[in-house]
Amino acid sequence: MRDKSTGIQPSGRERHFKPEELIVSKTDLKGHITYANEVFLSLSDYTESEVLGKPHALIRHPDMPRCIFKLLWERISAGNEIFAYVVNMGRNGDHYWVYAHVTPSFDANHNVVGYHSNRRKPDPKVIKEIIVPLYAELRKIEESTSNRKDGMNAAYDALNQKLSDMGKSYSEFVQSL
């Protein structure tokens, strides 16, 4: 399935990075990249000049459920941090999984002025056994309606119901993995 926003065809090849490496990026309030470190650039196959000012969605993999990003944006725009498992896609279609920690950046008056994300190498067992099946289920719900927004909201509701059934918040769920 070709990514609709970038036109890039996923290759099916997974890229890996070292456990001691951190992917770091910063964005403005609209999610446009203002900083990307060398690890980010290397994994994504973009140069710094190609990513600065571009939407962070530039590296979004089409297998990533939109409802997870809805949750992420709700949390960070309200001034809260979030941890999430994310599959990203480089310019050549290769993908890479990350365990992301996204936080708002504040000015001296405690106003949110942007966002900062550090991503680490996730546990492959967690990805394979828990995250991939969960995200496939959420994407199936998202794709079950003709209206993308309705599908995203239905998957978001299903995720929240699943969390409620477990007696956990999203943060508690992710941090328990």
PDB file of N, CA and C in Angstrom, residues 84-147:
ATOM      1  N   ALA A  84       4.946   6.229  23.255  1.00  0.00           N
ATOM      2  CA  ALA A  84       4.190   5.465  22.257  1.00  0.00           C
ATOM      3  C   ALA A  84       5.139   4.660  21.388  1.00  0.00           C
ATOM      4  N   TYR A  85       4.644   3.549  20.898  1.00  0.00           N
ATOM      5  CA  TYR A  85       5.369   2.761  19.905  1.00  0.00           C
ATOM      6  C   TYR A  85       4.937   3.256  18.534  1.00  0.00           C
ATOM      7  N   VAL A  86       5.919   3.525  17.678  1.00  0.00           N
ATOM      8  CA  VAL A  86       5.632   4.107  16.369  1.00  0.00           C
ATOM      9  C   VAL A  86       6.468   3.399  15.308  1.00  0.00           C
ATOM     10  N   VAL A  87       5.848   3.121  14.184  1.00  0.00           N
ATOM     11  CA  VAL A  87       6.589   2.635  13.024  1.00  0.00           C
ATOM     12  C   VAL A  87       6.712   3.800  12.051  1.00  0.00           C
ATOM     13  N   ASN A  88       7.944   4.107  11.673  1.00  0.00           N
ATOM     14  CA  ASN A  88       8.235   5.190  10.744  1.00  0.00           C
ATOM     15  C   ASN A  88       8.730   4.612   9.432  1.00  0.00           C
ATOM     16  N   MET A  89       8.761   5.456   8.402  1.00  0.00           N
ATOM     17  CA  MET A  89       9.207   5.011   7.086  1.00  0.00           C
ATOM     18  C   MET A  89      10.181   6.017   6.492  1.00  0.00           C
ATOM     19  N   GLY A  90      11.289   5.500   6.011  1.00  0.00           N
ATOM     20  CA  GLY A  90      12.272   6.337   5.341  1.00  0.00           C
ATOM     21  C   GLY A  90      11.876   6.635   3.905  1.00  0.00           C
ATOM     22  N   ARG A  91      12.639   7.498   3.313  1.00  0.00           N
ATOM     23  CA  ARG A  91      12.375   7.926   1.942  1.00  0.00           C
ATOM     24  C   ARG A  91      12.388   6.763   0.954  1.00  0.00           C
ATOM     25  N   ASN A  92      13.178   5.714   1.245  1.00  0.00           N
ATOM     26  CA  ASN A  92      13.273   4.576   0.331  1.00  0.00           C
ATOM     27  C   ASN A  92      12.216   3.504   0.613  1.00  0.00           C
ATOM     28  N   GLY A  93      11.316   3.749   1.583  1.00  0.00           N
ATOM     29  CA  GLY A  93      10.252   2.800   1.889  1.00  0.00           C
ATOM     30  C   GLY A  93      10.565   1.842   3.020  1.00  0.00           C
ATOM     31  N   ASP A  94      11.836   1.801   3.462  1.00  0.00           N
ATOM     32  CA  ASP A  94      12.191   0.955   4.607  1.00  0.00           C
ATOM     33  C   ASP A  94      11.535   1.514   5.865  1.00  0.00           C
ATOM     34  N   HIS A  95      11.221   0.620   6.803  1.00  0.00           N
ATOM     35  CA  HIS A  95      10.578   1.069   8.045  1.00  0.00           C
ATOM     36  C   HIS A  95      11.472   0.790   9.243  1.00  0.00           C
ATOM     37  N   TYR A  96      11.175   1.475  10.320  1.00  0.00           N
ATOM     38  CA  TYR A  96      11.884   1.258  11.582  1.00  0.00           C
ATOM     39  C   TYR A  96      10.949   1.577  12.733  1.00  0.00           C
ATOM     40  N   TRP A  97      10.998   0.716  13.744  1.00  0.00           N
ATOM     41  CA  TRP A  97      10.164   0.874  14.930  1.00  0.00           C
ATOM     42  C   TRP A  97      10.908   1.671  15.985  1.00  0.00           C
ATOM     43  N   VAL A  98      10.151   2.491  16.724  1.00  0.00           N
ATOM     44  CA  VAL A  98      10.727   3.277  17.809  1.00  0.00           C
ATOM     45  C   VAL A  98       9.803   3.247  19.023  1.00  0.00           C
ATOM     46  N   TYR A  99      10.412   3.445  20.174  1.00  0.00           N
ATOM     47  CA  TYR A  99       9.673   3.700  21.403  1.00  0.00           C
ATOM     48  C   TYR A  99       9.880   5.182  21.658  1.00  0.00           C
ATOM     49  N   ALA A 100       8.838   5.958  21.419  1.00  0.00           N
ATOM     50  CA  ALA A 100       8.942   7.418  21.422  1.00  0.00           C
ATOM     51  C   ALA A 100       8.490   8.023  22.743  1.00  0.00           C
ATOM     52  N   HIS A 101       9.207   9.037  23.156  1.00  0.00           N
ATOM     53  CA  HIS A 101       8.824   9.874  24.291  1.00  0.00           C
ATOM     54  C   HIS A 101       8.685  11.285  23.726  1.00  0.00           C
ATOM     55  N   VAL A 102       7.465  11.793  23.700  1.00  0.00           N
ATOM     56  CA  VAL A 102       7.192  13.103  23.121  1.00  0.00           C
ATOM     57  C   VAL A 102       6.739  14.034  24.234  1.00  0.00           C
ATOM     58  N   THR A 103       7.361  15.202  24.292  1.00  0.00           N
ATOM     59  CA  THR A 103       7.044  16.183  25.326  1.00  0.00           C
ATOM     60  C   THR A 103       6.854  17.560  24.707  1.00  0.00           C
ATOM     61  N   PRO A 104       6.011  18.366  25.327  1.00  0.00           N
ATOM     62  CA  PRO A 104       5.924  19.751  24.881  1.00  0.00           C
ATOM     63  C   PRO A 104       7.161  20.515  25.338  1.00  0.00           C
ATOM     64  N   SER A 105       7.521  21.542  24.588  1.00  0.00           N
ATOM     65  CA  SER A 105       8.577  22.475  24.980  1.00  0.00           C
ATOM     66  C   SER A 105       7.888  23.758  25.418  1.00  0.00           C
ATOM     67  N   PHE A 106       8.330  24.309  26.522  1.00  0.00           N
ATOM     68  CA  PHE A 106       7.681  25.493  27.106  1.00  0.00           C
ATOM     69  C   PHE A 106       8.599  26.701  27.064  1.00  0.00           C
ATOM     70  N   ASP A 107       7.992  27.901  26.991  1.00  0.00           N
ATOM     71  CA  ASP A 107       8.769  29.128  27.132  1.00  0.00           C
ATOM     72  C   ASP A 107       8.809  29.520  28.611  1.00  0.00           C
ATOM     73  N   ALA A 108       9.395  30.665  28.911  1.00  0.00           N
ATOM     74  CA  ALA A 108       9.552  31.112  30.297  1.00  0.00           C
ATOM     75  C   ALA A 108       8.216  31.321  31.004  1.00  0.00           C
ATOM     76  N   ASN A 109       7.154  31.576  30.256  1.00  0.00           N
ATOM     77  CA  ASN A 109       5.828  31.779  30.845  1.00  0.00           C
ATOM     78  C   ASN A 109       4.993  30.500  30.871  1.00  0.00           C
ATOM     79  N   HIS A 110       5.617  29.381  30.615  1.00  0.00           N
ATOM     80  CA  HIS A 110       5.003  28.054  30.607  1.00  0.00           C
ATOM     81  C   HIS A 110       3.974  27.865  29.477  1.00  0.00           C
ATOM     82  N   ASN A 111       4.190  28.576  28.380  1.00  0.00           N
ATOM     83  CA  ASN A 111       3.373  28.379  27.186  1.00  0.00           C
ATOM     84  C   ASN A 111       4.048  27.326  26.315  1.00  0.00           C
ATOM     85  N   VAL A 112       3.255  26.432  25.728  1.00  0.00           N
ATOM     86  CA  VAL A 112       3.810  25.427  24.825  1.00  0.00           C
ATOM     87  C   VAL A 112       4.249  26.138  23.544  1.00  0.00           C
ATOM     88  N   VAL A 113       5.520  25.950  23.173  1.00  0.00           N
ATOM     89  CA  VAL A 113       6.064  26.620  21.990  1.00  0.00           C
ATOM     90  C   VAL A 113       6.521  25.630  20.910  1.00  0.00           C
ATOM     91  N   GLY A 114       6.449  24.338  21.221  1.00  0.00           N
ATOM     92  CA  GLY A 114       6.863  23.310  20.278  1.00  0.00           C
ATOM     93  C   GLY A 114       6.877  21.966  20.977  1.00  0.00           C
ATOM     94  N   TYR A 115       7.465  20.985  20.289  1.00  0.00           N
ATOM     95  CA  TYR A 115       7.490  19.629  20.832  1.00  0.00           C
ATOM     96  C   TYR A 115       8.860  19.007  20.605  1.00  0.00           C
ATOM     97  N   HIS A 116       9.225  18.126  21.507  1.00  0.00           N
ATOM     98  CA  HIS A 116      10.531  17.463  21.487  1.00  0.00           C
ATOM     99  C   HIS A 116      10.288  15.965  21.589  1.00  0.00           C
ATOM    100  N   SER A 117      10.963  15.195  20.774  1.00  0.00           N
ATOM    101  CA  SER A 117      10.799  13.741  20.832  1.00  0.00           C
ATOM    102  C   SER A 117      12.144  13.043  20.839  1.00  0.00           C
ATOM    103  N   ASN A 118      12.286  12.119  21.792  1.00  0.00           N
ATOM    104  CA  ASN A 118      13.418  11.200  21.842  1.00  0.00           C
ATOM    105  C   ASN A 118      12.869   9.821  21.559  1.00  0.00           C
ATOM    106  N   ARG A 119      13.518   9.100  20.669  1.00  0.00           N
ATOM    107  CA  ARG A 119      13.076   7.753  20.352  1.00  0.00           C
ATOM    108  C   ARG A 119      14.202   6.769  20.574  1.00  0.00           C
ATOM    109  N   ARG A 120      13.834   5.667  21.213  1.00  0.00           N
ATOM    110  CA  ARG A 120      14.778   4.594  21.506  1.00  0.00           C
ATOM    111  C   ARG A 120      14.396   3.341  20.724  1.00  0.00           C
ATOM    112  N   LYS A 121      15.334   2.407  20.694  1.00  0.00           N
ATOM    113  CA  LYS A 121      15.085   1.106  20.071  1.00  0.00           C
ATOM    114  C   LYS A 121      14.112   0.344  20.971  1.00  0.00           C
ATOM    115  N   PRO A 122      13.001  -0.119  20.416  1.00  0.00           N
ATOM    116  CA  PRO A 122      12.029  -0.852  21.222  1.00  0.00           C
ATOM    117  C   PRO A 122      12.408  -2.328  21.360  1.00  0.00           C
ATOM    118  N   ASP A 123      11.752  -2.993  22.293  1.00  0.00           N
ATOM    119  CA  ASP A 123      11.915  -4.432  22.466  1.00  0.00           C
ATOM    120  C   ASP A 123      11.221  -5.128  21.292  1.00  0.00           C
ATOM    121  N   PRO A 124      11.950  -5.869  20.460  1.00  0.00           N
ATOM    122  CA  PRO A 124      11.326  -6.514  19.288  1.00  0.00           C
ATOM    123  C   PRO A 124      10.211  -7.486  19.656  1.00  0.00           C
ATOM    124  N   LYS A 125      10.315  -8.121  20.803  1.00  0.00           N
ATOM    125  CA  LYS A 125       9.284  -9.066  21.237  1.00  0.00           C
ATOM    126  C   LYS A 125       7.967  -8.325  21.507  1.00  0.00           C
ATOM    127  N   VAL A 126       8.040  -7.155  22.132  1.00  0.00           N
ATOM    128  CA  VAL A 126       6.849  -6.338  22.394  1.00  0.00           C
ATOM    129  C   VAL A 126       6.220  -5.904  21.073  1.00  0.00           C
ATOM    130  N   ILE A 127       7.051  -5.492  20.134  1.00  0.00           N
ATOM    131  CA  ILE A 127       6.541  -5.061  18.823  1.00  0.00           C
ATOM    132  C   ILE A 127       5.797  -6.220  18.155  1.00  0.00           C
ATOM    133  N   LYS A 128       6.456  -7.367  18.063  1.00  0.00           N
ATOM    134  CA  LYS A 128       5.892  -8.510  17.343  1.00  0.00           C
ATOM    135  C   LYS A 128       4.646  -9.081  18.012  1.00  0.00           C
ATOM    136  N   GLU A 129       4.690  -9.246  19.328  1.00  0.00           N
ATOM    137  CA  GLU A 129       3.618  -9.951  20.025  1.00  0.00           C
ATOM    138  C   GLU A 129       2.446  -9.069  20.447  1.00  0.00           C
ATOM    139  N   ILE A 130       2.693  -7.777  20.674  1.00  0.00           N
ATOM    140  CA  ILE A 130       1.630  -6.917  21.200  1.00  0.00           C
ATOM    141  C   ILE A 130       1.282  -5.766  20.255  1.00  0.00           C
ATOM    142  N   ILE A 131       2.273  -5.005  19.847  1.00  0.00           N
ATOM    143  CA  ILE A 131       2.003  -3.779  19.096  1.00  0.00           C
ATOM    144  C   ILE A 131       1.528  -4.057  17.667  1.00  0.00           C
ATOM    145  N   VAL A 132       2.195  -4.934  16.946  1.00  0.00           N
ATOM    146  CA  VAL A 132       1.773  -5.207  15.560  1.00  0.00           C
ATOM    147  C   VAL A 132       0.331  -5.710  15.512  1.00  0.00           C
ATOM    148  N   PRO A 133      -0.051  -6.702  16.351  1.00  0.00           N
ATOM    149  CA  PRO A 133      -1.468  -7.130  16.308  1.00  0.00           C
ATOM    150  C   PRO A 133      -2.446  -6.026  16.722  1.00  0.00           C
ATOM    151  N   LEU A 134      -2.098  -5.256  17.741  1.00  0.00           N
ATOM    152  CA  LEU A 134      -2.966  -4.163  18.181  1.00  0.00           C
ATOM    153  C   LEU A 134      -3.138  -3.132  17.068  1.00  0.00           C
ATOM    154  N   TYR A 135      -2.048  -2.728  16.443  1.00  0.00           N
ATOM    155  CA  TYR A 135      -2.128  -1.710  15.398  1.00  0.00           C
ATOM    156  C   TYR A 135      -2.880  -2.233  14.175  1.00  0.00           C
ATOM    157  N   ALA A 136      -2.743  -3.518  13.863  1.00  0.00           N
ATOM    158  CA  ALA A 136      -3.504  -4.090  12.744  1.00  0.00           C
ATOM    159  C   ALA A 136      -4.998  -4.033  13.047  1.00  0.00           C
ATOM    160  N   GLU A 137      -5.358  -4.343  14.288  1.00  0.00           N
ATOM    161  CA  GLU A 137      -6.770  -4.275  14.700  1.00  0.00           C
ATOM    162  C   GLU A 137      -7.294  -2.843  14.600  1.00  0.00           C
ATOM    163  N   LEU A 138      -6.509  -1.880  15.058  1.00  0.00           N
ATOM    164  CA  LEU A 138      -6.932  -0.477  15.010  1.00  0.00           C
ATOM    165  C   LEU A 138      -7.047   0.016  13.568  1.00  0.00           C
ATOM    166  N   ARG A 139      -6.101  -0.367  12.709  1.00  0.00           N
ATOM    167  CA  ARG A 139      -6.175   0.043  11.295  1.00  0.00           C
ATOM    168  C   ARG A 139      -7.389  -0.568  10.608  1.00  0.00           C
ATOM    169  N   LYS A 140      -7.717  -1.797  10.961  1.00  0.00           N
ATOM    170  CA  LYS A 140      -8.902  -2.449  10.370  1.00  0.00           C
ATOM    171  C   LYS A 140     -10.157  -1.650  10.728  1.00  0.00           C
ATOM    172  N   ILE A 141     -10.243  -1.197  11.962  1.00  0.00           N
ATOM    173  CA  ILE A 141     -11.380  -0.367  12.384  1.00  0.00           C
ATOM    174  C   ILE A 141     -11.364   0.955  11.621  1.00  0.00           C
ATOM    175  N   GLU A 142     -10.177   1.563  11.517  1.00  0.00           N
ATOM    176  CA  GLU A 142     -10.065   2.844  10.806  1.00  0.00           C
ATOM    177  C   GLU A 142     -10.516   2.720   9.353  1.00  0.00           C
ATOM    178  N   GLU A 143     -10.215   1.593   8.737  1.00  0.00           N
ATOM    179  CA  GLU A 143     -10.528   1.392   7.321  1.00  0.00           C
ATOM    180  C   GLU A 143     -11.942   0.870   7.088  1.00  0.00           C
ATOM    181  N   SER A 144     -12.699   0.646   8.179  1.00  0.00           N
ATOM    182  CA  SER A 144     -14.033   0.051   8.056  1.00  0.00           C
ATOM    183  C   SER A 144     -15.115   1.053   7.657  1.00  0.00           C
ATOM    184  N   THR A 145     -14.782   2.319   7.627  1.00  0.00           N
ATOM    185  CA  THR A 145     -15.768   3.338   7.232  1.00  0.00           C
ATOM    186  C   THR A 145     -15.265   4.070   5.998  1.00  0.00           C
ATOM    187  N   SER A 146     -16.170   4.685   5.286  1.00  0.00           N
ATOM    188  CA  SER A 146     -15.767   5.437   4.095  1.00  0.00           C
ATOM    189  C   SER A 146     -15.206   6.807   4.463  1.00  0.00           C
ATOM    190  N   ASN A 147     -15.477   7.250   5.680  1.00  0.00           N
ATOM    191  CA  ASN A 147     -15.001   8.551   6.145  1.00  0.00           C
ATOM    192  C   ASN A 147     -13.789   8.328   7.056  1.00  0.00           C
TER     193      ASN A 147
END
